[in-house]
Coordinates of C-alpha atoms in Angstrom, one line a residue:
M1 CA 51.5 284.5 74.8
T2 CA 55.1 285.6 73.5
K3 CA 54.7 286.0 69.7
R4 CA 56.4 283.6 69.0
E5 CA 54.0 281.3 70.9
N6 CA 51.8 283.1 69.4
L7 CA 52.5 282.1 66.2
L8 CA 53.1 278.5 66.9
S9 CA 50.0 278.0 68.3
L10 CA 48.1 280.1 65.0
M11 CA 49.7 278.0 63.3
R12 CA 49.2 274.2 64.1
R13 CA 46.1 275.5 64.7
Q14 CA 45.2 275.4 68.3
G15 CA 43.5 278.8 68.8
Y16 CA 45.7 282.4 69.1
D17 CA 45.3 286.0 71.0
S18 CA 46.7 288.2 67.8
V19 CA 47.1 288.2 64.5
P20 CA 50.9 288.3 64.3
V21 CA 51.9 291.3 61.1
E22 CA 55.2 290.8 58.0
F23 CA 55.9 291.5 55.0
S24 CA 58.9 292.6 52.4
L25 CA 59.7 296.2 51.3
C26 CA 60.9 296.8 48.1
P27 CA 64.2 299.8 48.3
H28 CA 61.7 302.5 47.2
L29 CA 58.6 301.6 49.7
H30 CA 62.0 301.4 52.4
H31 CA 63.0 304.2 51.6
I32 CA 59.7 305.4 52.4
Y33 CA 59.7 303.7 56.1
K34 CA 63.4 305.4 56.9
E35 CA 61.0 308.7 55.6
K36 CA 58.1 308.1 57.6
T37 CA 59.0 307.0 60.5
G38 CA 63.3 308.1 61.5
G39 CA 64.1 304.3 60.7
A40 CA 65.7 304.2 64.1
L41 CA 65.0 300.4 63.9
P42 CA 65.0 298.2 61.1
F43 CA 60.8 297.2 59.7
D44 CA 60.5 293.9 61.1
E45 CA 61.8 295.5 64.4
Y46 CA 59.4 298.1 64.1
F47 CA 55.9 296.8 63.2
G48 CA 56.6 293.6 65.6
F49 CA 57.3 290.4 63.3
P50 CA 56.9 287.6 65.4
W51 CA 60.2 285.7 63.9
K52 CA 63.5 285.9 63.2
R53 CA 65.9 284.5 61.0
V54 CA 69.0 282.6 61.9
E55 CA 71.5 282.3 59.4
G56 CA 72.5 279.4 57.1
I57 CA 75.8 277.3 56.8
R58 CA 78.5 279.6 56.2
L59 CA 80.2 278.7 52.8
P60 CA 84.0 278.3 52.5
P61 CA 85.2 281.4 51.4
R62 CA 86.0 280.4 47.0
D63 CA 86.9 283.1 44.0
L64 CA 83.5 282.9 41.8
A65 CA 85.3 283.8 38.8
M66 CA 86.0 280.1 38.2
F67 CA 82.8 279.8 37.3
R68 CA 82.5 282.0 34.2
P69 CA 84.6 278.9 31.4
F70 CA 81.3 276.8 31.7
F71 CA 79.4 280.2 29.8
D72 CA 79.1 280.4 26.5
P73 CA 78.8 283.1 25.0
P74 CA 80.5 284.6 28.3
L75 CA 79.2 286.9 31.1
K76 CA 78.7 290.0 30.8
E77 CA 81.5 291.4 32.9
N78 CA 79.3 293.4 35.7
A79 CA 77.2 290.5 36.0
D80 CA 77.1 288.4 39.6
I81 CA 78.0 285.4 40.0
D82 CA 76.2 283.2 42.9
A83 CA 77.8 280.6 45.6
W84 CA 76.1 277.8 42.6
G85 CA 77.6 280.0 39.6
V86 CA 74.7 280.9 38.1
G87 CA 75.5 283.9 36.9
H88 CA 73.2 287.2 37.1
E89 CA 73.2 289.9 34.5
H90 CA 71.3 293.3 35.5
S91 CA 68.9 295.4 33.7
P92 CA 69.1 299.3 33.9
H93 CA 65.2 298.8 34.0
S94 CA 65.1 296.7 37.1
M95 CA 65.9 297.7 40.8
H96 CA 66.3 293.7 41.4
M97 CA 65.2 291.7 39.1
T98 CA 68.3 289.7 36.8
Y99 CA 68.9 287.8 33.5
M100 CA 69.7 284.6 34.5
R101 CA 73.1 282.3 32.9
H102 CA 72.6 278.5 33.3
P103 CA 76.0 277.1 33.8
M104 CA 75.6 273.8 33.4
R105 CA 73.0 274.6 30.2
N106 CA 75.6 273.0 28.1
M107 CA 76.8 270.2 29.5
T108 CA 75.7 266.5 27.7
E109 CA 78.3 264.3 29.4
R110 CA 77.3 262.5 32.7
K111 CA 81.1 263.6 33.7
E112 CA 80.1 267.5 33.6
I113 CA 77.5 267.2 35.6
E114 CA 79.4 265.4 38.6
A115 CA 82.4 267.0 38.6
Y116 CA 81.4 271.0 38.9
P117 CA 81.9 272.5 41.1
F118 CA 79.0 272.7 43.7
P119 CA 79.3 274.6 46.4
D120 CA 80.7 273.2 50.3
F121 CA 78.0 272.7 52.5
A122 CA 79.2 269.8 54.0
G123 CA 83.0 271.7 55.1
G124 CA 80.8 275.0 56.2
D125 CA 80.5 276.9 59.5
T126 CA 77.5 276.4 61.6
G127 CA 79.6 277.2 64.8
H128 CA 76.9 280.6 65.7
M129 CA 73.2 278.7 64.1
K130 CA 72.1 277.4 67.9
A131 CA 73.1 280.5 69.5
Q132 CA 71.3 282.9 67.2
A133 CA 67.7 280.7 67.9
Q134 CA 68.6 280.5 71.1
A135 CA 68.8 284.3 71.2
I136 CA 65.6 284.6 69.0
K137 CA 63.2 282.5 71.5
K138 CA 64.6 284.5 74.4
Q139 CA 63.4 287.8 72.7
G140 CA 60.3 286.1 72.7
L141 CA 60.1 285.5 69.1
A142 CA 60.8 281.9 66.5
A143 CA 63.3 280.9 64.8
V144 CA 63.7 280.4 61.0
G145 CA 65.2 278.5 59.1
D146 CA 65.1 279.6 55.6
M147 CA 65.7 277.3 52.6
P148 CA 63.9 279.1 49.4
C149 CA 65.0 277.3 46.6
T150 CA 64.9 273.9 47.8
I151 CA 64.8 271.6 45.4
W152 CA 63.5 272.0 41.9
E153 CA 64.8 275.9 41.2
S154 CA 68.0 275.0 42.6
A155 CA 68.8 272.8 39.9
W156 CA 67.4 274.8 37.4
Y157 CA 68.7 277.7 37.9
L158 CA 72.2 275.5 37.6
R159 CA 70.9 273.5 34.4
G160 CA 68.4 276.3 32.5
M161 CA 64.7 275.4 32.6
E162 CA 63.7 273.9 29.8
E163 CA 67.4 271.4 29.2
L164 CA 66.3 270.4 33.3
M165 CA 62.2 269.3 32.3
M166 CA 63.2 268.2 28.6
D167 CA 65.8 265.9 31.1
M168 CA 63.0 264.7 33.6
M169 CA 61.0 263.9 30.2
S170 CA 63.0 261.5 28.7
D171 CA 64.1 259.6 31.5
D172 CA 68.1 261.7 31.0
E173 CA 70.4 260.1 33.7
A174 CA 71.6 263.8 33.9
A175 CA 69.0 264.4 35.5
S176 CA 68.9 262.0 38.1
I177 CA 72.4 262.8 39.2
L178 CA 71.6 267.1 39.1
L179 CA 68.5 266.3 41.5
G180 CA 70.4 263.7 43.7
K181 CA 73.1 266.2 44.2
V182 CA 71.0 269.5 44.6
T183 CA 68.3 267.2 47.3
E184 CA 71.9 265.9 49.1
I185 CA 72.9 269.1 50.2
A186 CA 69.0 270.3 51.0
C187 CA 69.6 267.7 53.5
L188 CA 72.6 269.1 54.5
R189 CA 71.1 272.5 55.4
A190 CA 67.5 271.2 56.8
A191 CA 70.1 269.1 59.0
A192 CA 72.0 271.9 60.3
Y193 CA 69.0 274.4 61.2
A194 CA 67.1 271.0 62.5
R195 CA 70.0 270.9 65.1
A196 CA 69.8 274.6 65.8
D197 CA 66.3 273.6 66.6
V198 CA 64.8 276.5 64.7
D199 CA 60.7 276.9 65.2
I200 CA 60.2 277.3 61.6
L201 CA 62.0 275.3 58.6
F202 CA 60.5 277.6 55.2
L203 CA 61.6 275.7 52.0
G204 CA 59.9 276.3 48.6
D205 CA 59.6 276.1 45.3
D206 CA 57.8 277.9 42.3
I207 CA 55.9 275.1 40.9
G208 CA 52.9 277.2 39.6
M209 CA 52.4 280.2 37.3
Q210 CA 49.1 282.1 37.1
H211 CA 46.8 279.7 36.0
T212 CA 48.1 276.9 35.7
P213 CA 50.9 274.7 37.1
M214 CA 54.2 274.3 35.8
M215 CA 54.9 270.9 35.4
S216 CA 51.8 267.6 35.6
L217 CA 51.0 266.0 38.8
D218 CA 53.1 263.1 36.9
L219 CA 56.1 264.7 36.7
Y220 CA 56.0 265.9 39.7
R221 CA 55.6 263.2 42.3
A222 CA 58.4 261.5 40.1
W223 CA 61.3 264.0 40.4
I224 CA 60.3 266.4 43.1
K225 CA 57.6 264.8 45.8
P226 CA 60.3 262.1 46.9
N227 CA 63.6 265.1 47.4
L228 CA 60.7 266.5 49.2
K229 CA 60.1 264.3 51.1
K230 CA 64.0 263.4 52.1
V231 CA 64.6 266.6 53.2
I232 CA 61.5 267.3 55.5
G233 CA 62.1 264.4 57.0
T234 CA 66.2 264.8 57.1
A235 CA 64.7 267.7 59.5
R236 CA 62.4 265.8 61.4
N237 CA 64.6 262.7 62.1
I238 CA 66.3 265.3 64.1
N239 CA 63.8 267.6 65.6
P240 CA 60.3 266.5 65.6
N241 CA 58.3 269.3 66.1
I242 CA 60.2 271.6 63.9
L243 CA 57.3 273.4 61.2
V244 CA 58.0 273.3 57.8
F245 CA 56.1 276.2 56.0
Y246 CA 56.4 275.9 51.7
H247 CA 56.9 278.5 49.2
S248 CA 54.8 278.3 45.7
C249 CA 54.2 281.4 43.6
G250 CA 50.9 280.7 41.4
F251 CA 48.7 278.1 41.0
A252 CA 49.9 275.6 43.0
T253 CA 46.6 273.6 44.3
P254 CA 47.0 270.3 42.6
F255 CA 50.0 270.0 44.5
I256 CA 48.2 270.3 47.6
D257 CA 47.8 266.5 48.8
D258 CA 51.6 265.9 48.0
L259 CA 52.3 268.6 49.8
I260 CA 50.8 267.9 52.9
D261 CA 52.0 263.9 52.2
A262 CA 55.6 265.0 52.1
G263 CA 55.6 267.5 55.4
V264 CA 54.4 270.5 55.1
D265 CA 52.9 272.6 57.4
V266 CA 51.8 275.6 56.6
L267 CA 51.3 277.3 52.2
N268 CA 52.5 279.9 51.4
P269 CA 51.4 282.6 49.9
V270 CA 48.2 280.8 48.7
Q271 CA 48.3 283.8 45.5
S272 CA 44.8 285.0 45.3
E273 CA 45.4 286.2 41.6
C274 CA 45.6 282.7 41.1
M275 CA 44.3 280.7 44.4
D276 CA 41.0 281.2 46.6
F277 CA 40.9 281.7 50.0
G278 CA 38.0 280.3 50.5
E279 CA 37.4 276.8 48.6
I280 CA 41.6 276.3 49.0
H281 CA 40.3 276.6 53.1
A282 CA 36.9 274.5 53.3
Q283 CA 39.4 271.0 51.0
Y284 CA 42.2 271.6 53.2
G285 CA 42.2 274.5 56.4
H286 CA 41.9 270.7 58.4
K287 CA 44.9 269.5 57.3
I288 CA 47.1 272.6 56.4
S289 CA 47.6 275.8 57.1
F290 CA 48.8 279.2 55.7
H291 CA 50.4 282.0 55.4
G292 CA 50.0 285.0 52.9
T293 CA 46.5 285.3 50.5
I294 CA 46.9 289.1 50.6
G295 CA 47.2 289.9 47.0
T296 CA 50.4 292.1 46.2
Q297 CA 49.2 292.0 41.9
T298 CA 45.2 293.9 43.4
V299 CA 44.0 294.4 46.6
M300 CA 47.9 295.6 48.2
P301 CA 49.1 298.5 45.3
F302 CA 45.3 299.3 43.9
G303 CA 43.3 299.0 46.6
T304 CA 41.8 301.1 49.0
P305 CA 43.4 300.9 52.8
E306 CA 39.0 300.4 53.0
E307 CA 39.3 297.4 50.8
V308 CA 43.1 295.5 52.4
R309 CA 41.1 295.3 55.5
E310 CA 37.8 293.9 54.6
T311 CA 40.5 291.1 52.8
V312 CA 42.4 291.2 56.0
R313 CA 39.1 290.9 57.7
R314 CA 37.1 287.7 55.6
N315 CA 40.3 285.3 55.5
L316 CA 40.6 285.8 59.2
D317 CA 36.8 284.8 59.3
I318 CA 37.1 282.0 56.9
A319 CA 40.4 280.5 58.8
G320 CA 38.3 280.6 62.4
K321 CA 39.1 281.0 65.7
R322 CA 41.7 277.6 66.1
G323 CA 43.8 279.9 63.6
G324 CA 45.4 278.4 60.2
L325 CA 45.8 281.8 58.5
F326 CA 48.7 283.8 59.0
P327 CA 47.9 286.4 56.4
A328 CA 50.6 288.4 54.7
P329 CA 51.0 290.1 51.4
T330 CA 51.9 287.6 48.5
H331 CA 55.1 288.7 47.6
L332 CA 57.3 291.5 48.5
L333 CA 55.6 295.1 48.3
E334 CA 56.3 297.0 44.7
P335 CA 56.9 300.8 44.3
E336 CA 53.3 300.8 44.0
V337 CA 51.9 300.4 47.0
P338 CA 50.3 303.3 49.0
W339 CA 52.1 302.9 52.3
E340 CA 48.3 304.2 53.7
N341 CA 48.3 300.4 51.7
V342 CA 50.2 299.0 54.1
L343 CA 49.7 300.5 57.3
A344 CA 45.9 299.4 56.3
Y345 CA 47.5 295.8 56.8
V346 CA 48.7 296.4 60.3
D347 CA 45.8 298.0 61.2
A348 CA 43.7 295.8 60.2
C349 CA 45.7 292.8 62.0
R350 CA 45.9 294.0 65.3
T351 CA 42.8 295.4 65.6
Y352 CA 41.2 291.5 64.9
K353 CA 38.8 289.7 67.2

């Protein structure tokens, strides 16, 4: 089997020939990778990842300074503004974390939300997407459409988490307008990936915290689940065979039944510090597959190389010969992770029998 065929069979619980590897590196570890290997290849190619991402819709250019009037108090001068108009103020103490500023936080009128200049995905360029997907498949790799921050996170980044939670709990029309618009955009993006014939659509919104869900099931089922189902349905109406991954950090166990019902095929990352993979697999392993399970708060930074290997092997044993687990670190590998542990993870996957 090619890497693509092996991955898709693994994720569909139809057996597999080999265990794939995949991870993300922080800038510090990326520098170490270059030192150790010479950096002649991107690290995903060097380690033989089974997939590549297809570039999404290319948005028409516009002056992002147009969003500065939405912020009170004003944004710092060195702040970045993303395509959605969300401000990101940088910290001197972090390489990749920012202080997020929400352009809709102070909005009180329906007309303000309706008039907000959302990114124009409908007018964007999709001409490159199908060719990219085809080129990736010709390499024997799976083509991935990446849509993190699908609904909930995109909406609260704009509005502010507290404000959007209050809108939802009070059944305020502001929640309906904002979530409806974000879902409309997500459907446009999902449809573009489906028409490009990607193998995998990677969705996600963090709905879990370290030990508790972020919201009640009633709130989730009223506001988030129907919109997620709409996005997945949009993609599946175009490409019925598309595999849907869904990411949520933290304790996501209470939502698994609803995610399955919404059409999710693979749950990521099954954060080991928050969820027990053995218990989760025993209850849901016949209905959903998993990607992750190797803790980036515990074993990857603080375990020995042999403990990393043991964790990988144990979780693969739980999943069994049909597959259903793509073992991987549950988040970005940070500077605390010894390079030996990265290599131990790769070795454990490659030598698993």
